[in-house]
Coordinates of C-alpha atoms and ligand atoms in Angstrom, one line a residue:
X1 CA -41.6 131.1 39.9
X2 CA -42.1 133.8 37.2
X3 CA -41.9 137.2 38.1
X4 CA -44.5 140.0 37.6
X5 CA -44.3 143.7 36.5
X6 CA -47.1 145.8 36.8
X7 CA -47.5 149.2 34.9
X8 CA -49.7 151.9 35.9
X9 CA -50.9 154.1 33.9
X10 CA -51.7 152.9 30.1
X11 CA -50.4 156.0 28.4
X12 CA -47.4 156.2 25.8
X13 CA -45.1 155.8 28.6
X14 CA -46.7 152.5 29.7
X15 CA -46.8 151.6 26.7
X16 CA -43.0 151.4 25.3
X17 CA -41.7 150.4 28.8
X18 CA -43.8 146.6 27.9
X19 CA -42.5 147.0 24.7
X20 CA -39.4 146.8 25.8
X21 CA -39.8 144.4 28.4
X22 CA -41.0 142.3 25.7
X23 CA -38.1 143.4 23.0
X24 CA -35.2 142.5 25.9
X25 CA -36.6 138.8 26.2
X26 CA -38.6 139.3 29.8
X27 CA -40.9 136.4 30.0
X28 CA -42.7 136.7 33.0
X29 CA -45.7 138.3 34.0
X30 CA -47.0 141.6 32.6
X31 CA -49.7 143.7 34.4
X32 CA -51.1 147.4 33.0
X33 CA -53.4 148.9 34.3
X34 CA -55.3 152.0 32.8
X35 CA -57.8 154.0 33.9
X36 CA -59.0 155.3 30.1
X37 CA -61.2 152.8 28.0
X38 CA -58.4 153.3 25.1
X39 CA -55.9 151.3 24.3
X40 CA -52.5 153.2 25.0
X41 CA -52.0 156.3 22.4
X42 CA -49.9 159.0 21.7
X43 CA -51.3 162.6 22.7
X44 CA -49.9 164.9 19.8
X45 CA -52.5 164.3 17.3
X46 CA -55.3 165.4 19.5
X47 CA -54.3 168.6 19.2
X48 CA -52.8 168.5 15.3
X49 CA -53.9 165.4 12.7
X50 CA -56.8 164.6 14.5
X51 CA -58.2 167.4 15.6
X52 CA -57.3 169.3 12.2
X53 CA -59.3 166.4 10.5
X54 CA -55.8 165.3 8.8
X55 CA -55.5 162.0 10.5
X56 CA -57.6 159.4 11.8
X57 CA -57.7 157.8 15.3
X58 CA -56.2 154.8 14.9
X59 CA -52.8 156.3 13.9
X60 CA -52.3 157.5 17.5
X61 CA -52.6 154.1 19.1
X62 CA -49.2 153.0 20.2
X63 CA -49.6 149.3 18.9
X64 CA -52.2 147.2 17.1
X65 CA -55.3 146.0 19.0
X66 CA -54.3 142.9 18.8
X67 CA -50.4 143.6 20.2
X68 CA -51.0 142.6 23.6
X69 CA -52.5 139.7 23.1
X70 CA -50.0 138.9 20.8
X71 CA -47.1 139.9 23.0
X72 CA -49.1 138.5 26.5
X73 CA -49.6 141.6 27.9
X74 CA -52.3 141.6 30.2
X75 CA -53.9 145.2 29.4
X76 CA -56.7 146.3 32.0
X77 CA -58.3 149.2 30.8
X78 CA -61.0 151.4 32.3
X79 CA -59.6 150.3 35.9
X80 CA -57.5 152.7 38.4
X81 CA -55.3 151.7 40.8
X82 CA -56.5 152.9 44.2
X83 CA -53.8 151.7 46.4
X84 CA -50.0 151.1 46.6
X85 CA -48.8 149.2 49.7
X86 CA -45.2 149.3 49.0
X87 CA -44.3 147.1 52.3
X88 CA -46.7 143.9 50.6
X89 CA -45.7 145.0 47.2
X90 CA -49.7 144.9 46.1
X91 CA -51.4 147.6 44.0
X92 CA -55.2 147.3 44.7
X93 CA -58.2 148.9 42.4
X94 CA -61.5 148.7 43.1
X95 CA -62.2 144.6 41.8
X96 CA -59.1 143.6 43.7
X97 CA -55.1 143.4 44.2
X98 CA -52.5 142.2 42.3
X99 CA -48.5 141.3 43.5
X100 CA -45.7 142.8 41.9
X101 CA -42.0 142.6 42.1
X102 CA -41.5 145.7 40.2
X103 CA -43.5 148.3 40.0
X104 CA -43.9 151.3 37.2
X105 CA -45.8 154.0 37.6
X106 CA -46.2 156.1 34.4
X107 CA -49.7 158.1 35.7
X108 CA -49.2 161.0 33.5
X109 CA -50.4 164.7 34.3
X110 CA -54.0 166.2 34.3
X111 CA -54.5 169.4 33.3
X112 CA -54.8 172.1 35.6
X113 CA -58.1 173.5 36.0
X114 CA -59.3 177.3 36.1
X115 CA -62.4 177.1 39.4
X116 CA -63.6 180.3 38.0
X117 CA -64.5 178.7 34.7
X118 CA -65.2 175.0 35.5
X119 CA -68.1 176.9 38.2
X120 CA -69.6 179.3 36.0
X121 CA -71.6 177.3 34.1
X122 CA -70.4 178.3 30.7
X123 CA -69.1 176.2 28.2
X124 CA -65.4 175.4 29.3
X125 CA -63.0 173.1 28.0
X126 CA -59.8 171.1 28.7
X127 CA -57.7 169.0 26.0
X128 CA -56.1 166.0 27.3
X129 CA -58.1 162.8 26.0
X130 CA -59.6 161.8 23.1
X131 CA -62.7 162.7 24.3
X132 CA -61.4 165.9 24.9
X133 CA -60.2 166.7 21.3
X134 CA -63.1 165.4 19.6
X135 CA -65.0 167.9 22.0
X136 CA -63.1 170.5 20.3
X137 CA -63.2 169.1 16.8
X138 CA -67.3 169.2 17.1
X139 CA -67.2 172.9 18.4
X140 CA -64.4 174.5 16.3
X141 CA -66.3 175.4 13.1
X142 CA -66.9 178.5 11.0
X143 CA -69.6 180.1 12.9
X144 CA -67.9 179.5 16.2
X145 CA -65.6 181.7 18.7
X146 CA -63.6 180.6 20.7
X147 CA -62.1 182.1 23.4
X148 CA -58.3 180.4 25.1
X149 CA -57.0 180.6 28.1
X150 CA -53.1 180.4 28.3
X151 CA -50.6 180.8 25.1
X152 CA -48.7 177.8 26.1
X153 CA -48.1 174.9 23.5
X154 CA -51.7 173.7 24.2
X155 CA -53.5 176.7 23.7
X156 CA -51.5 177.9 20.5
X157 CA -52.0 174.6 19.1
X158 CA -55.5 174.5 19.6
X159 CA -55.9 178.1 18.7
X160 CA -54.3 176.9 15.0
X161 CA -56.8 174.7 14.8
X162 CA -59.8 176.7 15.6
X163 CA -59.0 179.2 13.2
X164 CA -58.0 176.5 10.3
X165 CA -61.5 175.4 10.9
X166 CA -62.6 179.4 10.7
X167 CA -63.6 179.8 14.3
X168 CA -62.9 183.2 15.4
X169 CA -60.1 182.9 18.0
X170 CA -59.2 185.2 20.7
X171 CA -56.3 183.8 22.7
X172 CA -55.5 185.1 26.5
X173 CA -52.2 184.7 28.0
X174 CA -51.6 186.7 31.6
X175 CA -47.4 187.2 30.1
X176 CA -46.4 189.8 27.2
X177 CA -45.8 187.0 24.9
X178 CA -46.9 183.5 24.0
X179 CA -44.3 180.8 25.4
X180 CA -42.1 183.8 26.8
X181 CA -41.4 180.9 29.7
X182 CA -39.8 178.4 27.6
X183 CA -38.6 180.3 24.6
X184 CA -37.7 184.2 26.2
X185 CA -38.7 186.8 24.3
X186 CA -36.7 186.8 21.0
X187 CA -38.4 183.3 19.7
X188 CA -41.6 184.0 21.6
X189 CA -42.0 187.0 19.6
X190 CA -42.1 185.0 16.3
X191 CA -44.6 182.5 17.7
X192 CA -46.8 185.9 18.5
X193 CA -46.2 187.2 14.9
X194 CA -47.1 183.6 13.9
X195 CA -50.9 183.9 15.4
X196 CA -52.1 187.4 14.7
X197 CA -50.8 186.8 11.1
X198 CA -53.2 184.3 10.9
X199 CA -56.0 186.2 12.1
X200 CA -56.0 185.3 16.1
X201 CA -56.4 187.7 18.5
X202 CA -53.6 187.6 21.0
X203 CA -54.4 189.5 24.1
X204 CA -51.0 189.6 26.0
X205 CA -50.3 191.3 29.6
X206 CA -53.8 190.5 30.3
X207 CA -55.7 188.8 33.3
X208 CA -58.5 186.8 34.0
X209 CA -61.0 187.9 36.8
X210 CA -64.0 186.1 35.9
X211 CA -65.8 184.1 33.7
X212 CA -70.0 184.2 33.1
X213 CA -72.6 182.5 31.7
X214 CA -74.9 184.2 29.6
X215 CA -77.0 182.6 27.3
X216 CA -75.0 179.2 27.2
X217 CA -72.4 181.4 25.8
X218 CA -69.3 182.6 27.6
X219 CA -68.2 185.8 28.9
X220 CA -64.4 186.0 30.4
X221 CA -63.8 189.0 31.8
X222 CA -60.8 190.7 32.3
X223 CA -58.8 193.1 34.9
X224 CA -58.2 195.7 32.5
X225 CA -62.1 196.4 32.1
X226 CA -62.2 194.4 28.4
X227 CA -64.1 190.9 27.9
X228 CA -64.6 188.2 25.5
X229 CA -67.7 186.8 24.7
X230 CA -67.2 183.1 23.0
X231 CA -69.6 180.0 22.3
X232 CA -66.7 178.1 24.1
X233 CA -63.9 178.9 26.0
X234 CA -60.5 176.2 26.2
X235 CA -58.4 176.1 29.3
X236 CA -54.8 175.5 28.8
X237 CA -52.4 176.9 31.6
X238 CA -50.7 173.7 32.1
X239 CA -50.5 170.2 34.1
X240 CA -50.2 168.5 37.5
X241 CA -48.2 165.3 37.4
X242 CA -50.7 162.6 38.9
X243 CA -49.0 161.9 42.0
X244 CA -51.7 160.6 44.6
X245 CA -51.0 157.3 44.4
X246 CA -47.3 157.5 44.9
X247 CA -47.8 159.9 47.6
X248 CA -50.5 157.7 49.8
X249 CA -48.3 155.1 49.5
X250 CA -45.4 157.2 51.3
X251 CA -43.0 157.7 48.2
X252 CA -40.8 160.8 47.9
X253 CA -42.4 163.5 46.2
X254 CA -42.2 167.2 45.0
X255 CA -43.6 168.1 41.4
X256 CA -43.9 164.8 40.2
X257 CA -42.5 161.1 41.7
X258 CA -38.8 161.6 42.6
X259 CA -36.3 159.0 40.8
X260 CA -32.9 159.3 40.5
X261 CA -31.0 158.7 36.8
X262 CA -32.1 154.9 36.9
X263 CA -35.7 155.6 37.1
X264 CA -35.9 154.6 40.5
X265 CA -37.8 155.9 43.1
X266 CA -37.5 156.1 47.3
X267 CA -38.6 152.5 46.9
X268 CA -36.1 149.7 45.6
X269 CA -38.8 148.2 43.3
X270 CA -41.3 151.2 42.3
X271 CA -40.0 152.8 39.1
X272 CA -41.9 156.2 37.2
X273 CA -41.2 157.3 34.0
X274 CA -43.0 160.2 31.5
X275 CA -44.9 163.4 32.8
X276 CA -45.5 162.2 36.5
X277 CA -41.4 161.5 36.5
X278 CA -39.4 164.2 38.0
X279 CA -35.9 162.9 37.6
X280 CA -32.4 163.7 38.3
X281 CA -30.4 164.3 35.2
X282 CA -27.2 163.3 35.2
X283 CA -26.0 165.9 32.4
X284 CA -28.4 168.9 33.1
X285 CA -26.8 168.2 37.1
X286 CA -30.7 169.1 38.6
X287 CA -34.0 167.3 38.5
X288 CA -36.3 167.8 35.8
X289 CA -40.0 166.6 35.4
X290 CA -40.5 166.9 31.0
X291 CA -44.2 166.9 29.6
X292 CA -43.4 165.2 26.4
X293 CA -43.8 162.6 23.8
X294 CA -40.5 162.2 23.6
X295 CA -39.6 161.7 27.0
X296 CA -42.3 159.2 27.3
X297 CA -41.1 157.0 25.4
X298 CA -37.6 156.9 26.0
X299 CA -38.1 157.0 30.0
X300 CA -40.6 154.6 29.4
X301 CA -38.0 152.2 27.6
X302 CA -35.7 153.1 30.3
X303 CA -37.6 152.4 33.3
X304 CA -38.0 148.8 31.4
X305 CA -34.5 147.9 31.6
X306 CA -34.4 149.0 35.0
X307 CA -36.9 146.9 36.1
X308 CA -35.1 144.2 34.5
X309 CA -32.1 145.3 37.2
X310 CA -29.7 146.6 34.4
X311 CA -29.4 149.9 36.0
X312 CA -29.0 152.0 32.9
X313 CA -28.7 155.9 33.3
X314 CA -31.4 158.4 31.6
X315 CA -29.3 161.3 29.8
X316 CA -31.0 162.1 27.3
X317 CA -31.6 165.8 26.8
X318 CA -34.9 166.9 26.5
X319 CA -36.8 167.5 23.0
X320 CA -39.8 168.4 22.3
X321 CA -41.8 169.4 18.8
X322 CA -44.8 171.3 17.7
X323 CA -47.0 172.0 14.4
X324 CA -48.9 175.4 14.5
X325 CA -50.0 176.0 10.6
X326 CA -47.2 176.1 8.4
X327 CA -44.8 176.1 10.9
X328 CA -42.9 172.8 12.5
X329 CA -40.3 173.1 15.1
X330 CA -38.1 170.7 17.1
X331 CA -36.2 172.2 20.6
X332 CA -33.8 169.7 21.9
X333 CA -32.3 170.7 25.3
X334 CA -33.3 173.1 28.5
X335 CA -32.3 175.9 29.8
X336 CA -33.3 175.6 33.2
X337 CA -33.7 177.9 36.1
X338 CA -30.3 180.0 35.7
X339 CA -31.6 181.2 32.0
X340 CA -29.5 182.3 29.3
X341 CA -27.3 184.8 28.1
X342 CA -27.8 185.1 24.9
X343 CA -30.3 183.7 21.4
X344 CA -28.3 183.4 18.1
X345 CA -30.4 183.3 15.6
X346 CA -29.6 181.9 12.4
X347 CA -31.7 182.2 9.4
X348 CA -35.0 184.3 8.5
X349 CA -37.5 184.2 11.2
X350 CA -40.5 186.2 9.5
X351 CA -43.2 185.0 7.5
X352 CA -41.6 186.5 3.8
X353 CA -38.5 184.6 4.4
X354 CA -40.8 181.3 5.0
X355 CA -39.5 181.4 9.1
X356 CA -37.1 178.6 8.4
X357 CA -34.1 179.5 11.0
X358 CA -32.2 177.8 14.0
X359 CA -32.0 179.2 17.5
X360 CA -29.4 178.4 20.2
X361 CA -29.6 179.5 24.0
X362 CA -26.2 180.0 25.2
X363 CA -24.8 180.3 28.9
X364 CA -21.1 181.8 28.1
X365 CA -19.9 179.2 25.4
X366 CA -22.6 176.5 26.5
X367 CA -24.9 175.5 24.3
X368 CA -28.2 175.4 27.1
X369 CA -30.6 174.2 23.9
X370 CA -31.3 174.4 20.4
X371 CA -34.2 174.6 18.1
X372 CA -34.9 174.8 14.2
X373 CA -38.4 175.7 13.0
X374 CA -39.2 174.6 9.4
X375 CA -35.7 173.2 8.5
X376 CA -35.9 169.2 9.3
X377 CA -32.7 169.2 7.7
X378 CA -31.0 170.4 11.1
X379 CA -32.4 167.8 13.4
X380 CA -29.5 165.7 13.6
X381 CA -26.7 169.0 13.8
X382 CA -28.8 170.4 17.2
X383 CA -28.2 167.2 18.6
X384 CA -24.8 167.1 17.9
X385 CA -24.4 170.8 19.0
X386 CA -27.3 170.9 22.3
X387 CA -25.2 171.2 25.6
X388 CA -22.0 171.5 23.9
X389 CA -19.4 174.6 24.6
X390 CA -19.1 175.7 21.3
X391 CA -16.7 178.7 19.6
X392 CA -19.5 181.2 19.9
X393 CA -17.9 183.4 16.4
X394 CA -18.3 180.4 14.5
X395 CA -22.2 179.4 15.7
X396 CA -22.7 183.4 15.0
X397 CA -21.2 182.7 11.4
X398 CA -23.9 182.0 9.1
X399 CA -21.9 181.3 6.1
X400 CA -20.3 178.2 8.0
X401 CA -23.1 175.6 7.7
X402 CA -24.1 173.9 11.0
X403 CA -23.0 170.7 9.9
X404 CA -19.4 171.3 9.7
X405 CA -19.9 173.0 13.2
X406 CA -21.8 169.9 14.9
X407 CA -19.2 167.4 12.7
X408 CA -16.3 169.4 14.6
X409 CA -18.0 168.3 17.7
X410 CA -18.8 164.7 17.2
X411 CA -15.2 164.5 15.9
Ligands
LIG1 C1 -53.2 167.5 23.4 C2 -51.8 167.2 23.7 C3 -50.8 167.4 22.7 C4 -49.5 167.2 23.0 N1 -48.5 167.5 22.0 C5 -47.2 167.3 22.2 C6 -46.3 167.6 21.2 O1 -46.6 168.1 20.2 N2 -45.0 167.3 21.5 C7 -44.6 166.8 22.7 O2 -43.4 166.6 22.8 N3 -45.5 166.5 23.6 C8 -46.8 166.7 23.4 N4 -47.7 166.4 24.4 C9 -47.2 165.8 25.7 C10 -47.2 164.3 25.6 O3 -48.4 163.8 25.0 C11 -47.1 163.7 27.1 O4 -45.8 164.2 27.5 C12 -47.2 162.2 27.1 O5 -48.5 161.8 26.8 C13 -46.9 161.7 28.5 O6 -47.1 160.3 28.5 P1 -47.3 159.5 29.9 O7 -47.4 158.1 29.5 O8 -46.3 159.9 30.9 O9 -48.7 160.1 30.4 P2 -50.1 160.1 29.9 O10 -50.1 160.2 28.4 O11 -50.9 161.2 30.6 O12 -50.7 158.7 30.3 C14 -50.9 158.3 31.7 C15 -52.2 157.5 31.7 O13 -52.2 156.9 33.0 C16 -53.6 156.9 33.4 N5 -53.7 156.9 34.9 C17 -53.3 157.9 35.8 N6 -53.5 157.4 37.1 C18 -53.9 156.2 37.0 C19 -54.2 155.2 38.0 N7 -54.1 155.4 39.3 N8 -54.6 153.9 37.5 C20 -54.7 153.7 36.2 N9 -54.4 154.6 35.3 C21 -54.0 155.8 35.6 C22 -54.1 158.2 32.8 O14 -55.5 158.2 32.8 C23 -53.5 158.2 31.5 O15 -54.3 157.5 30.6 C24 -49.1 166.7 24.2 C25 -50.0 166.4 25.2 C26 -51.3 166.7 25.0 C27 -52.4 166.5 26.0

């Protein structure tokens, strides 16, 4: 009898792990359920192309409409999965259950949410959906402000485009500099430079104690005695990985489904991959739970040959990218809870000298991750050079080109 693989969750993850199952020849049955009305799509644009006006919808979508079909993929959208029984191997939603002899669960994250603002009764919004972002692209407009909460990658993305749409944008972020997390403060400080140059105003070191309601319009106010008055205000101070499901049904847990480098979880035949995944890397040596596109995908491809019993390992480092006005970066590794020792910077990172540089977080010689912002020509060199030991004199060397340095290692 033919087996059956169910999928839940019909994000990007979702979606490449049937792609795959499809690609490596799997002909039995194949189940997703997903609990948006959209076919699977990707996340970026919602808060770049689409919600600058660049792109249109459709180029998110992960495959055609008519893919599934095609492919005999039996896509369920606008149902959730209320119920794993692991023991009868049955998810159930609320029309019914379905058998499975693997399972993958790729439920994503949810934004966290701010009480204080989702119960004042002002305007207050979060960016995860399409709905979301087209939310956003209705309010951002000339004669708008906007107020954001957290200067993480959502809130600086969505602060570029307010203000490319003329909103007046006042960005709040409790650290002393946007990112300082992931990027410490030497390329945190250009992202900073970045935003007040183009006319936000970043508020940094500050805290939220309250936000109000008056007149439909906003008020957030803040510890220091200041406030903000806006006509909307965004949330973006991160995600919770959507773990409910896994953890009613008794599955190991702690920030996210635990798996080990195969994808798999305490339970031989329930898989996760993408933002709900919090897996042991073999090469990083400690877990790590990554909220990106990238990630997605390649997990998602992953968990697919798993489920298939071919036991392959997830290594790869890391990457992420990000568009905020003229500036485009890619960061390929992590440096994790240890930190760094030192940045070397390489290149010009202010605004006259176009910020086109390369960063690399070092631990003694050890390359803990590397990132170039406006030079696409250095992609494939950081990936040849992320969580490498390198000789640090001749990283620190501008006038030897990064190629030769990356070649020396892939030799
Ligand atoms: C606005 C935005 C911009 C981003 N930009 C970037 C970027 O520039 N670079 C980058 O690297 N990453 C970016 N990301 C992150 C990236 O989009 C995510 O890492 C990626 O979407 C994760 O994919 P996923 O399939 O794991 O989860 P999701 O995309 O969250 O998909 C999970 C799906 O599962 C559904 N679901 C959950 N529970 C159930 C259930 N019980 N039953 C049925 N369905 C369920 C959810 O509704 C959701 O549709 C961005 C994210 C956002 C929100």
């Amino acid at each position: 009898m033919s087996q059956t693989f169910v999928v839940v969750g019909g994000g990007l993850a979702a979606a490449k792990a049937v792609e795959e199952l499809r690609s490596a020849g799997f002909d039995g049955n194949v189940v997703v359920y997903g609990e948006e009305h959209h076919l699977p799509y990707e996340r970026p644009p919602l808060s770049k192309g689409y919600l600058l006006c660049d792109d249109e919808l459709e180029s998110a979508f992960v495959h055609e409409p008519d893919w599934y079909d095609d492919n005999d993929v039996d896509l369920r959208l606008g149902q959730r999965v209320t119920g794993l029984d692991t023991a009868a191997k049955v998810v159930s939603t609320e029309g019914g259950t379905q058998a499975y002899d693997k399972l993958l669960l790729a439920t994503g994250s949810t934004p966290r949410h701010l009480a204080m603002a989702d119960e004042s009764g002002a305007p207050v919004a979060y960016l995860r959906t399409i709905e979301d972002s087209q939310r956003l692209k209705e309010s951002f407009t000339a004669e708008a402000s906007v107020a954001i909460i957290g200067a993480g990658w959502i809130g600086l993305e969505t602060a570029a485009a307010a203000r490319k749409a003329g909103a007046e944008v006042t960005v709040l972020e409790s650290l002393d500099l946007p990112l300082l997390r992931v990027l410490g403060p030497e390329v945190a400080q250009v992202f900073a430079d970045l935003h007040t140059e183009h006319g936000v105003d970043l508020r940094l070191g500050v805290e939220v104690t309250a936000v109000e309601q008056q007149g439909g319009r906003a008020v957030v106010r803040l510890k220091d005695g200041g406030s903000v008055t806006a006509d909307l205000v965004v949330v973006g101070i991160g995600v919770t990985p959507n773990v409910e499901l896994a953890e009613a049904a008794g599955l190991e847990t702690d920030n996210g489904v635990l798996v080990d480098e195969h994808l798999g979880s305490s339970d031989p035949d329930v898989l996760a991959a993408g933002d709900v995944a919090n897996a042991m890397h073999p090469v990083l040596g400690r877990r790590v739970r990554v909220e990106h596109w990238d990630t997605a995908i390649e997990q998602g491809r992953t968990a697919a040959h798993a489920m298939l019993g071919h036991a392959p390992t997830y290594d790869r480092l890391p990457y992420f990218f990000t568009d905020q006005y003229d500036l485009g970066m890619e960061y390929i590794g992590s440096v994790g809870p240890d930190g760094y020792d030192e940045v070397v910077l390489r290149g010009d990172t202010t605004a006259s000298g176009g910020r086109t540089f390369t960063a690399f977080w070092l631990k003694g010689d050890q390359v803990l991750a590397a990132m170039h912002a406006n030079d696409w020509d250095a992609t494939d060199h950081l990936r040849a050079i992320a969580g490498k030991r390198v000789e640090t004199v001749r990283l620190r060397d501008e006038s030897l080109p990064l190629a030769d340095l990356a070649k020396d290692l892939t030799d």
